XYZ file of C-alpha atoms in Angstrom:
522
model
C -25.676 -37.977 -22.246
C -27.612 -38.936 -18.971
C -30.184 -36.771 -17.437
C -28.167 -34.777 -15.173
C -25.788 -33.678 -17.360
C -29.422 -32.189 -19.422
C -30.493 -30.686 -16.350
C -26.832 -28.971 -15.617
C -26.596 -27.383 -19.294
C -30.464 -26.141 -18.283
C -29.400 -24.572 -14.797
C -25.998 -23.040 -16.133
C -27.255 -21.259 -19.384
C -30.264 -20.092 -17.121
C -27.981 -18.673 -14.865
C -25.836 -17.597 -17.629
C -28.373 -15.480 -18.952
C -29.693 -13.854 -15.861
C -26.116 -12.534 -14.873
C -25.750 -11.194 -18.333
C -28.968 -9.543 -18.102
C -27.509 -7.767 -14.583
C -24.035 -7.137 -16.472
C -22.409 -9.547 -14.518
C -20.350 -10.231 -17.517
C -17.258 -12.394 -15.846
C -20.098 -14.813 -13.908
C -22.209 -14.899 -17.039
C -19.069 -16.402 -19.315
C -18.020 -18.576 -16.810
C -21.651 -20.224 -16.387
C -21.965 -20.512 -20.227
C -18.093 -21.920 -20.336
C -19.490 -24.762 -17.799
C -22.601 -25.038 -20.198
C -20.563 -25.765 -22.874
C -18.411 -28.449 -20.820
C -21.836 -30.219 -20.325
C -23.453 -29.742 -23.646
C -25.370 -33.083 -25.136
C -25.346 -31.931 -28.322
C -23.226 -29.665 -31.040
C -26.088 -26.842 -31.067
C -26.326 -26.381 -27.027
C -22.821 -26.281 -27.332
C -22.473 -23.726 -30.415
C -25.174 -21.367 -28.381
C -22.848 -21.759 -25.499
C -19.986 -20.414 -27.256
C -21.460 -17.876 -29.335
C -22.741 -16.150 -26.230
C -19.291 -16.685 -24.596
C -17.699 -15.010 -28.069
C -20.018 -12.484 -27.485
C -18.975 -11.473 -24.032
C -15.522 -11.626 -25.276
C -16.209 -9.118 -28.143
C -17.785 -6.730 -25.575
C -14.951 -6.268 -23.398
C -12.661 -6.025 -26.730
C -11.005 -9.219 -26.297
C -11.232 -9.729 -29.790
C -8.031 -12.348 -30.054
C -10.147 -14.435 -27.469
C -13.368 -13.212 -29.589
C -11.829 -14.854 -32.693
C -10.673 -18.251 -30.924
C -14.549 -18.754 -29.553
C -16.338 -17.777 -32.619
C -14.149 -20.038 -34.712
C -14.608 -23.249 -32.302
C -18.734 -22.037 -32.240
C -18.129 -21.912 -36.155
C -16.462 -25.362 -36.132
C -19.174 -27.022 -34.217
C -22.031 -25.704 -36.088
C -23.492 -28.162 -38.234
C -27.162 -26.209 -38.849
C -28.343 -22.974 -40.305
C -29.405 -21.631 -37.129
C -26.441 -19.928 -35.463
C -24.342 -19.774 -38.439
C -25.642 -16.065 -39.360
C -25.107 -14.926 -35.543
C -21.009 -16.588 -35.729
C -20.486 -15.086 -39.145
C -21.844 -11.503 -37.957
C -19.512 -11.833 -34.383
C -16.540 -12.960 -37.068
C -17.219 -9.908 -39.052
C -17.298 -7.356 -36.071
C -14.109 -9.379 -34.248
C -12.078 -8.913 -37.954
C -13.343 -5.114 -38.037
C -12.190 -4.289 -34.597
C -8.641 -6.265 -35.431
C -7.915 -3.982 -38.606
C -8.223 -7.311 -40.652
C -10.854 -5.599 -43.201
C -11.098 -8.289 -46.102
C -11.922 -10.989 -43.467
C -14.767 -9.077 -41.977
C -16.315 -8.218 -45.268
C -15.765 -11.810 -46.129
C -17.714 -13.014 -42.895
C -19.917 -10.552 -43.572
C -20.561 -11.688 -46.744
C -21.768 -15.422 -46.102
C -23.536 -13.847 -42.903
C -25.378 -11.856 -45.722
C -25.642 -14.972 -48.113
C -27.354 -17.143 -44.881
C -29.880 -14.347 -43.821
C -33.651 -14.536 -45.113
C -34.845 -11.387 -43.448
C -34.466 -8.272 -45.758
C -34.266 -6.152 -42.275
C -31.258 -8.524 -41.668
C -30.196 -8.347 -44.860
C -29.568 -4.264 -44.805
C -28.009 -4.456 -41.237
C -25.337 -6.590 -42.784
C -24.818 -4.513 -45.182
C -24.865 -1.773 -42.973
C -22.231 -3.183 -41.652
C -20.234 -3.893 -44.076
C -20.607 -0.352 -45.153
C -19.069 0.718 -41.715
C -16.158 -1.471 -42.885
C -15.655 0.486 -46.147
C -15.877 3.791 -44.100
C -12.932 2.785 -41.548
C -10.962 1.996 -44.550
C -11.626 5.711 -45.916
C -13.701 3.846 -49.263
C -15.850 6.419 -48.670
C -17.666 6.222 -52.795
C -18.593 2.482 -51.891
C -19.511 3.242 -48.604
C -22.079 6.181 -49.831
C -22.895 3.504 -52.655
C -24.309 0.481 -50.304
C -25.644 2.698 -47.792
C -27.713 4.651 -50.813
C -29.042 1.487 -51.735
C -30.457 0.019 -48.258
C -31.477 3.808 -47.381
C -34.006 3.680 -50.493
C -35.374 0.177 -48.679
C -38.707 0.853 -48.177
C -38.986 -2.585 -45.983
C -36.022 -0.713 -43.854
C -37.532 2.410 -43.298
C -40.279 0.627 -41.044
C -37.760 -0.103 -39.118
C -36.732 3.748 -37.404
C -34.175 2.362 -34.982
C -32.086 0.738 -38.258
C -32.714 3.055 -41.032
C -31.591 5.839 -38.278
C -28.211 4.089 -38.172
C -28.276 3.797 -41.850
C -29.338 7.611 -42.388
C -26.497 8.681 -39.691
C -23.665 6.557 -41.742
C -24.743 7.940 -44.710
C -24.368 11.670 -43.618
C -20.514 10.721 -41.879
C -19.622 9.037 -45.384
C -20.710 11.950 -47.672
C -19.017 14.638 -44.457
C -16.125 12.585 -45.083
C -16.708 12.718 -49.067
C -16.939 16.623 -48.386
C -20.376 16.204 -49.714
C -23.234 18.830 -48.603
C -25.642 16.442 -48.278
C -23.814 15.039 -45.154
C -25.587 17.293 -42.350
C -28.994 16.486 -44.179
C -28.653 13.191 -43.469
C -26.689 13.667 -40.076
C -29.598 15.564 -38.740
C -32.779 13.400 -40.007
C -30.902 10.215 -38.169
C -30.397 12.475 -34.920
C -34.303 13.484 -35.186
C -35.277 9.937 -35.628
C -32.681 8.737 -33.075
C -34.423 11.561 -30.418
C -37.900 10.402 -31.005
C -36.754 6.573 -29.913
C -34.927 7.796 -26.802
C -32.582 5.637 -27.593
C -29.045 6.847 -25.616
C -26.829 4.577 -27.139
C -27.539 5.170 -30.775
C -27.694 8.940 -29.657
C -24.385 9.302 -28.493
C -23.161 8.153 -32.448
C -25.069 11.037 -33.703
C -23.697 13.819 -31.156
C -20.244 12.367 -31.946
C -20.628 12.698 -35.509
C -22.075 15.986 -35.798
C -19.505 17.326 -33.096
C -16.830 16.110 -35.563
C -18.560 17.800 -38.740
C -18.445 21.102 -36.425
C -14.909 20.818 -35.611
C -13.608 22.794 -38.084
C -16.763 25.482 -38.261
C -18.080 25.482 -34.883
C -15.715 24.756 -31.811
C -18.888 25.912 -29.433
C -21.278 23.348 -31.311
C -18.499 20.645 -31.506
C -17.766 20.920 -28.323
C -21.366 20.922 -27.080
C -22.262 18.031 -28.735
C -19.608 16.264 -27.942
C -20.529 17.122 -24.415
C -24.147 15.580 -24.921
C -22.696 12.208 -26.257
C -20.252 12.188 -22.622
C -23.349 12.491 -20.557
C -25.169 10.006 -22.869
C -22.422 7.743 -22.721
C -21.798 8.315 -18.905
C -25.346 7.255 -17.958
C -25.763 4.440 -19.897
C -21.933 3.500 -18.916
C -20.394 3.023 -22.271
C -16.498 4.032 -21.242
C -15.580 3.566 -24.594
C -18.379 6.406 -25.835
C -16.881 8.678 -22.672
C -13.356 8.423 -24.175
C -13.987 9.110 -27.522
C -16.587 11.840 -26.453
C -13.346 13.396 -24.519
C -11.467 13.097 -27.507
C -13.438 15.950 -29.575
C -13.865 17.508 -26.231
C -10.747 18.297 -26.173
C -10.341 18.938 -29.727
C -12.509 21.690 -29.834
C -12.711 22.823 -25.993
C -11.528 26.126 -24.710
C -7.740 26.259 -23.632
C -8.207 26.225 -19.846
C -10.833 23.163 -20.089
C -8.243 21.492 -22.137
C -5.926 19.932 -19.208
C -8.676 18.842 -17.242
C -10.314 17.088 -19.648
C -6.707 15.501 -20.852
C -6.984 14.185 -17.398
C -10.064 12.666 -17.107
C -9.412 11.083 -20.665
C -6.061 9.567 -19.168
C -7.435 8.380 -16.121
C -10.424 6.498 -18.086
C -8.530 5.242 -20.518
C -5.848 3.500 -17.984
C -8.592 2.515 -16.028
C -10.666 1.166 -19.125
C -7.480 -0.663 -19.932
C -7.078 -2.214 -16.561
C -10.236 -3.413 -16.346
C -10.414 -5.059 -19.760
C -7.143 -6.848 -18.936
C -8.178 -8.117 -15.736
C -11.246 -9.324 -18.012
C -9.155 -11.104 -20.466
C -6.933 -12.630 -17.918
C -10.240 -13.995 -16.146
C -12.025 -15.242 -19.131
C -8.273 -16.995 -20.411
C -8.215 -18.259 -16.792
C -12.210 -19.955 -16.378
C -11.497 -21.595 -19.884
C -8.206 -22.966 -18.801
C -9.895 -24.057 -15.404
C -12.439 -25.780 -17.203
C -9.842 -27.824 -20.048
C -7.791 -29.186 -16.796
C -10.621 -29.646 -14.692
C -11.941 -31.682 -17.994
C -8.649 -33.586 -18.312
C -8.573 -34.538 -15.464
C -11.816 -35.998 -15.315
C -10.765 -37.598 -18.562
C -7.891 -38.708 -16.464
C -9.831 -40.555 -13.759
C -12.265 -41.942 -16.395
C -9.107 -43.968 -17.785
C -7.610 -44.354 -14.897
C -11.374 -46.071 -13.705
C -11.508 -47.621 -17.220
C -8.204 -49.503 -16.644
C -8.509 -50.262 -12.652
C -11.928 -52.013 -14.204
C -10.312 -53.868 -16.698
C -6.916 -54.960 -14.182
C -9.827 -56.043 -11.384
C -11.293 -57.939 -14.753
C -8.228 -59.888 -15.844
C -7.356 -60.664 -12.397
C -10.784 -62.371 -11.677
C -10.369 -63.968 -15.095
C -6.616 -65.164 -14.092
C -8.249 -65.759 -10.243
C -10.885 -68.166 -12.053
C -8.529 -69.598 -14.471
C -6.224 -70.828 -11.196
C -9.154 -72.351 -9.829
C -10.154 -74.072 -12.845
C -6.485 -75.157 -13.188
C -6.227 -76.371 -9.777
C -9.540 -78.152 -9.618
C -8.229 -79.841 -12.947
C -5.297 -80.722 -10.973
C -7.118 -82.044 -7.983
C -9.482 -83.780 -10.244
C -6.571 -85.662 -11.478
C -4.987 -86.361 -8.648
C -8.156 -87.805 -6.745
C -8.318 -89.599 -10.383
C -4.511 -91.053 -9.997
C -6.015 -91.614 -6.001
C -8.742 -93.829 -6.765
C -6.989 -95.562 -9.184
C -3.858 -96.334 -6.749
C -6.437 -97.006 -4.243
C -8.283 -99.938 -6.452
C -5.148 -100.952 -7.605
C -3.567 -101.653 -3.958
C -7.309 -103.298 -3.244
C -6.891 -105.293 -6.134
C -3.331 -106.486 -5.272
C -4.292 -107.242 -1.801
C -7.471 -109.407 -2.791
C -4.906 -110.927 -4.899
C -1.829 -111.301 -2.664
C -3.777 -111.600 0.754
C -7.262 -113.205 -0.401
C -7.372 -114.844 -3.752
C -4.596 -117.209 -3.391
C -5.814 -118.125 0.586
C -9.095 -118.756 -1.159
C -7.788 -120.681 -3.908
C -5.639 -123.066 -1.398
C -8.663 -123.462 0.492
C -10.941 -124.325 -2.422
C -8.541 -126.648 -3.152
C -8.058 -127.753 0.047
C -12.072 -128.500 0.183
C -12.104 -130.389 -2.692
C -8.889 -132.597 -2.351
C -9.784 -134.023 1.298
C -12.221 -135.685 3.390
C -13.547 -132.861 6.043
C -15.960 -135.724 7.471
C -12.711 -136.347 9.295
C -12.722 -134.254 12.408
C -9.259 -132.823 11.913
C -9.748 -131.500 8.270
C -12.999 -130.008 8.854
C -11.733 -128.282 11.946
C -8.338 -126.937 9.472
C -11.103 -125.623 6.833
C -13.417 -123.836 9.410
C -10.049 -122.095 10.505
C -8.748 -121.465 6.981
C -12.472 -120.094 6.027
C -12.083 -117.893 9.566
C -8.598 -116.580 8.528
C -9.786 -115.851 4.998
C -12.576 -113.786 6.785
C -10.749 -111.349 9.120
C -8.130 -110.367 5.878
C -11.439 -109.516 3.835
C -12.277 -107.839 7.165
C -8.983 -105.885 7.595
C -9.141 -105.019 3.558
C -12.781 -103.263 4.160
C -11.668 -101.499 7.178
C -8.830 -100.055 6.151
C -10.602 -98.768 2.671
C -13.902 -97.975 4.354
C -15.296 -94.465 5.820
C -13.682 -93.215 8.748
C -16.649 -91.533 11.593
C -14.832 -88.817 12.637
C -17.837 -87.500 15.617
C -17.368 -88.499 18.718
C -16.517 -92.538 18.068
C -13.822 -91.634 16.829
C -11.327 -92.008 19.516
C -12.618 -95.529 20.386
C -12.349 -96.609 16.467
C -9.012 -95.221 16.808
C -8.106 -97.307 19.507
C -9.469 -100.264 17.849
C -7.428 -99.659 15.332
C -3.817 -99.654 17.277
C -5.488 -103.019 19.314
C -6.062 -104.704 16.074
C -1.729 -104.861 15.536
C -1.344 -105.511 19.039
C -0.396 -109.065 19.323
C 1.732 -111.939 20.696
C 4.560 -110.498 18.826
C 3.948 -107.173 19.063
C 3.587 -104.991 21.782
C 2.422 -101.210 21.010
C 2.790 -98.740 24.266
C 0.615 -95.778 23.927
C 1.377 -92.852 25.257
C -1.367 -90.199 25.368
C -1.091 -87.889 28.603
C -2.671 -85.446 29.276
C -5.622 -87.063 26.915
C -6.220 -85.345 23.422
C -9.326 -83.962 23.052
C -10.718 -85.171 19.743
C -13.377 -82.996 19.498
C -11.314 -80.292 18.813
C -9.647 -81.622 16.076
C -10.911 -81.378 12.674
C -12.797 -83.946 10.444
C -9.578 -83.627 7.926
C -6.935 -83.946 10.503
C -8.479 -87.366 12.022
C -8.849 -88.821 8.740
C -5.326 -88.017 7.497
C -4.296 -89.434 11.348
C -6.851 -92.916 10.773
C -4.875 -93.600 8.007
C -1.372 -92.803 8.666
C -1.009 -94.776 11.254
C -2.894 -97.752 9.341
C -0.270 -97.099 6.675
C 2.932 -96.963 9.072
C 1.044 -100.169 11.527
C 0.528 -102.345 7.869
C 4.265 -101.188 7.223
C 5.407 -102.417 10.810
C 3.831 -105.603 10.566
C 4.909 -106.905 6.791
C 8.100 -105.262 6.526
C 9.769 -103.934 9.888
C 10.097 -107.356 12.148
C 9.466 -104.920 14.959
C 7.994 -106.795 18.548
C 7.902 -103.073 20.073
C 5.778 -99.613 19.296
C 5.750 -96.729 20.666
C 2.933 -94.446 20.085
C 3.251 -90.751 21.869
C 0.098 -88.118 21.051
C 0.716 -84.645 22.413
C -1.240 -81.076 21.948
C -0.557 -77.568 21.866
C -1.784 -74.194 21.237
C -0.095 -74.552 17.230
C -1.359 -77.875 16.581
C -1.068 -82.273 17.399
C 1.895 -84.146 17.545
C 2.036 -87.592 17.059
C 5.476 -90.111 17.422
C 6.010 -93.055 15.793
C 8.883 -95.620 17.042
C 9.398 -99.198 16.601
C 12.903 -101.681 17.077
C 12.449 -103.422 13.875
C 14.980 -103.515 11.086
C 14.418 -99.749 9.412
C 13.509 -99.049 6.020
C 16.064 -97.127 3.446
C 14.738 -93.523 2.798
C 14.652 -94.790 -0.911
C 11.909 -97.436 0.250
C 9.248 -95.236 1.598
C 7.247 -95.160 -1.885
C 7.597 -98.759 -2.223
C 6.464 -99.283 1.046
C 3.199 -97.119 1.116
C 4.532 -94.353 3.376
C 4.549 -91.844 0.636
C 0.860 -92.015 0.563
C 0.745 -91.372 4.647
C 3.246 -88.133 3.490
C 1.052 -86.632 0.875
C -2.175 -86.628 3.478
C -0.068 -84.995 6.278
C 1.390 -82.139 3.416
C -2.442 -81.756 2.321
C -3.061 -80.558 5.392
C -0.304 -78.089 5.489
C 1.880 -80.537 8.487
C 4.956 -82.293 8.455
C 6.032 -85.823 8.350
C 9.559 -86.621 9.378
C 10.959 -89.776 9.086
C 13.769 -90.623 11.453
C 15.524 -93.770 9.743
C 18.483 -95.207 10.901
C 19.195 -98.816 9.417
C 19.020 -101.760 11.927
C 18.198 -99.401 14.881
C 14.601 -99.077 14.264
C 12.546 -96.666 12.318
C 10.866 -93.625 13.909
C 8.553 -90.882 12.237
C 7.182 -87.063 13.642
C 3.740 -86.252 12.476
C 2.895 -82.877 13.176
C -0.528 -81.202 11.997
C -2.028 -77.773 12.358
C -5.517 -77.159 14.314
C-alpha cells in the first residue's frame, strides 16, 4: 500500500479514538469503518474492527456485534487481538441468550491469556454466564476459586466484582453468606469511587432486601438511579426503576412506571437509530468500495483497449509500410525494366546499326562521315531524353521553366501543342508531390502521343481554384482502347494522380482523339 493510504489509516484511527474518548460513538465507528477500508495490513485492520465491534456491543447491537467480531476474528492471523475478539464474542453470545457459545469463546479467550489477573476476569465472566442461566452451584464454585487468588486480591477494583458475584450467587443459592460477601464488595467498591461498579452493588443488595426490607430496597435502588443517572448509564436507570418500583410505596409507583416507560422507549429509539446508522456507514463504505473497484476495472480495461489499439495502430503501419516497401520495390523494378527496354528498343539497336555502319564504310568520304556524325547526334539526344525523363525533377522555383521545356521538347514539325494557362498558375503554391506527379504525367501521356496516337495537335489547358489544379489533356490522334492504357504506360500516370488523393479521367472515344482530366488537391 502507498504512503497515503499509511498516513489515512494514521489520521482516521486518531480521530477514531478521540471521538470515542468524547462519546461521540456514531463519528468514532464511522472513522474506524474508513480505517479499516484503508488498512495495509490484516492487524490495522483487525484493531479497526474490534473497536468498531466494540461500539456495536455498547449500544446493544449485538447481531451487528457478532458480524464485526467474526470478520475481526477471520482476519486475525496473530496472538495479539485474538484474546480481546474472543472476550467481545463471549459478551455478544451472553447478551444474545446463546450461553454455550459464550462460555465457549470464553474458553479459548481463557486458553490465549498469560496474565493470571486476566485469567480470573475471564472466568469471572464466565461465572456471570452460569449465574444468568440460574447454575448457581458452579457459579459459587468458579467464583470461590478466583476469590481465594491471592494475585487477584491486589487487584480491589476486580476482586470487588468477584466478591459482589459471589454474594448474588450464594443470595440466589439462599445461602447466608450472600450479604457477607455483598457488603465487603460494596465497601471495597466505595473506597475506589468507582460509580459504575457501585451501581451493581446497590442493585444487588436492593434485590436481596426486596423481600425483607421494601425501605432499604427501595433506597438502594434509589442510590444505583442517581449513580447511574450521573455517569449516564440508561440501561443502570432502567433497571434501577425496575426494583424501584418493586419495592416503592403505592403512590410513587405510577410515576416511576412512567419515567421507566418513557426511558425505555426512548433508550430503544435511540439504539435503533444507532443500529440503522452503523448498518448504513458500513453499507456506504462496501458501495463506495465497489465502486472504486468499479472504476479501477473500468481504468484497467480503458488501459488495456488504448493498448491493443496502439498495438493494432502500429501493426497497420508496419503493414502498410510493408506494402509501400513493396510497391516502391515492384516501382523500381518496372522503372529499370522500362529503362532497360528503352536502351534496348531506342539505343542499343541505333548503336549497333551505327557501329556497324562505322565499320562497314569509308567515312573519309564526306557524305558518310557527315551520316555518322548525325547518327552519333541522334543516338545522343534519345540517351538524353532516357535520362531526363528518369532523372530528379527540381520542384523550387525552376520548375515552371523545366516544365515548359518539357512540353517544347514534343513540340515539333508534326506536332503542334497549344497551351493554355490563363490566368498563370502559381507554382509556388503547389506542393513538391503534386509537381512531380504533374512532371511526369504529362511525360507519360506526351511519350504516349508521340509513339502511339499519330496526333499533329495538343491541347494543354492548366486552371486553379480554391479545391485544387486542373489540368486537360486533348489531342486528334487515333485514341487508345480503355483496355490499352496499361500497355501503353498511362496506368503508371493513374497510380501517381490516386497517390495523391486526385482523379484521372480518361475521355476516349476511338478515331476522334483521346482526351484526359487531371485533377489534384492543394
Amino acid at each position: 500500500m502507498n504512503d497515503n493510504n499509511s498516513e489515512d489509516y494514521a489520521g482516521y484511527t486518531h480521530k477514531a479514538y478521540d471521538y470515542l474518548n468524547g462519546q461521540k460513538y456514531d463519528s468514532a465507528f464511522y472513522y474506524y469503518e474508513k480505517a479499516n477500508r484503508v488498512a495495509s495490513s490484516k492487524e490495522q485492520k483487525v484493531y479497526a474492527l474490534y473497536q468498531m465491534a466494540e461500539i456495536q456491543r455498547v449500544f446493544c447491537d449485538f447481531s451487528g456485534a457478532e458480524a464485526t467480531a467474526t470478520e475481526a476474528y477471520k482476519n486475525c492471523d496473530t496472538p495479539k487481538y485474538l484474546p480481546h475478539i474472543y472476550n467481545t464474542l463471549g459478551i455478544v453470545y451472553q447478551e444474545l441468550y446463546n450461553y454455550d457459545e459464550a462460555i465457549k469463546y470464553y474458553n479459548k479467550c481463557y486458553s490465549d491469556t498469560l496474565n493470571e489477573i486476566d485469567k480470573s476476569i475471564i472466568k469471572n465472566n464466565i461465572a456471570v454466564v452460569h449465574l444468568v442461566k440460574n447454575d448457581f452451584k458452579k457459579a459459587i464454585e468458579i467464583l470461590s476459586e478466583i476469590a481465594n487468588n491471592n494475585v487477584l486480591q491486589k487487584e480491589v477494583n476486580h476482586y470487588a466484582r468477584v466478591l459482589d458475584n459471589l454474594g448474588y450467587a450464594y443470595f440466589k443459592s439462599d445461602n447466608s453468606n450472600a450479604l457477607k460477601y455483598l457488603n465487603q464488595a460494596l465497601v471495597l467498591r466505595d473506597s475506589l469511587n468507582n460509580p459504575r461498579d457501585l451501581t451493581a452493588s446497590y442493585m444487588h443488595l436492593s434485590e436481596y432486601y426486596q423481600n425483607s426490607d421494601a425501605k432499604l430496597s427501595f433506597d438502594y435502588a434509589q442510590k444505583a438511579y442517581e449513580v447511574a443517572k450521573s455517569v449516564k448509564s440508561p440501561d443502570d436507570r432502567l433497571e434501577a426503576l425496575k426494583f424501584m418500583i418493586s419495592s416503592g410505596k403505592p403512590q410513587e409507583i405510577k410515576s416511576l412506571a412512567l419515567q421507566q416507560i418513557t426511558l425505555s422507549d426512548s433508550l430503544k429509539k435511540a439504539r435503533q437509530t444507532a443500529k440503522n446508522q452503523f448498518a448504513k456507514i458500513k453499507y456506504d463504505s462496501q458501495k463506495a468500495l465497489e465502486e472504486k473497484e468499479r472504476y479501477k476495472r473500468q481504468k484497467e480495461w480503458t488501459l488495456t483497449i488504448a493498448i491493443l489499439l496502439v498495438l493494432v495502430f502500429m501493426m497497420l503501419i508496419i503493414l502498410i509500410r510493408k506494402r509501400n516497401q513493396k510497391r516502391l520495390r515492384h516501382s523500381v523494378q518496372d522503372t529499370e525494366n522500362r529503362i532497360a527496354k528503352k536502351i534496348h528498343d531506342e539505343l542499343a539497336n541505333d548503336v549497333f546499326k551505327t557501329m556497324t555502319f562505322a565499320e562497314t564504310q569509308d567515312l573519309e568520304k564526306p557524305g558518310k562521315k557527315e551520316e555518322l556524325l548525325e547518327n552519333l547526334d541522334a543516338i545522343y539526344g534519345k540517351a538524353r531524353d532516357i535520362s531526363r525523363s528518369n532523372s530528379a525533377i527540381p520542384t523550387d522555383e525552376r520548375f515552371e521553366s523545366i516544365l515548359q521545356d518539357l512540353i517544347n521538347s514534343f513540340n515539333s514539325e508534326t506536332v503542334n501543342i497549344i497551351l493554355k494557362n490563363s490566368p498563370p498558375l502559381d507554382w509556388n503554391k503547389v506542393n513538391a508531390s503534386a509537381k512531380n506527379a504533374i512532371y511526369r504525367v504529362l511525360q507519360e501521356l506526351m511519350v504516349n502521343m508521340k509513339k502511339h496516337s499519330d496526333a499533329n495537335l495538343v491541347l494543354l489547358a492548366f486552371s486553379s481554384s480554391s479545391k485544387g489544379i486542373e489540368i486537360k489533356y486533348s489531342d486528334n490522334g487515333k485514341g487508345i482502347a480503355s483496355n490499352d492504357f496499361t500497355k501503353k504506360g498511362l496506368q503508371n500516370a493513374e497510380n501517381r494522380i490516386l497517390a495523391l488523393k486526385g482523379t484521372l479521367t480518361f475521355d476516349n472515344e476511338t478515331d476522334k482523339g483521346f482526351k484526359v482530366i487531371i485533377q489534384i488537391p492543394k
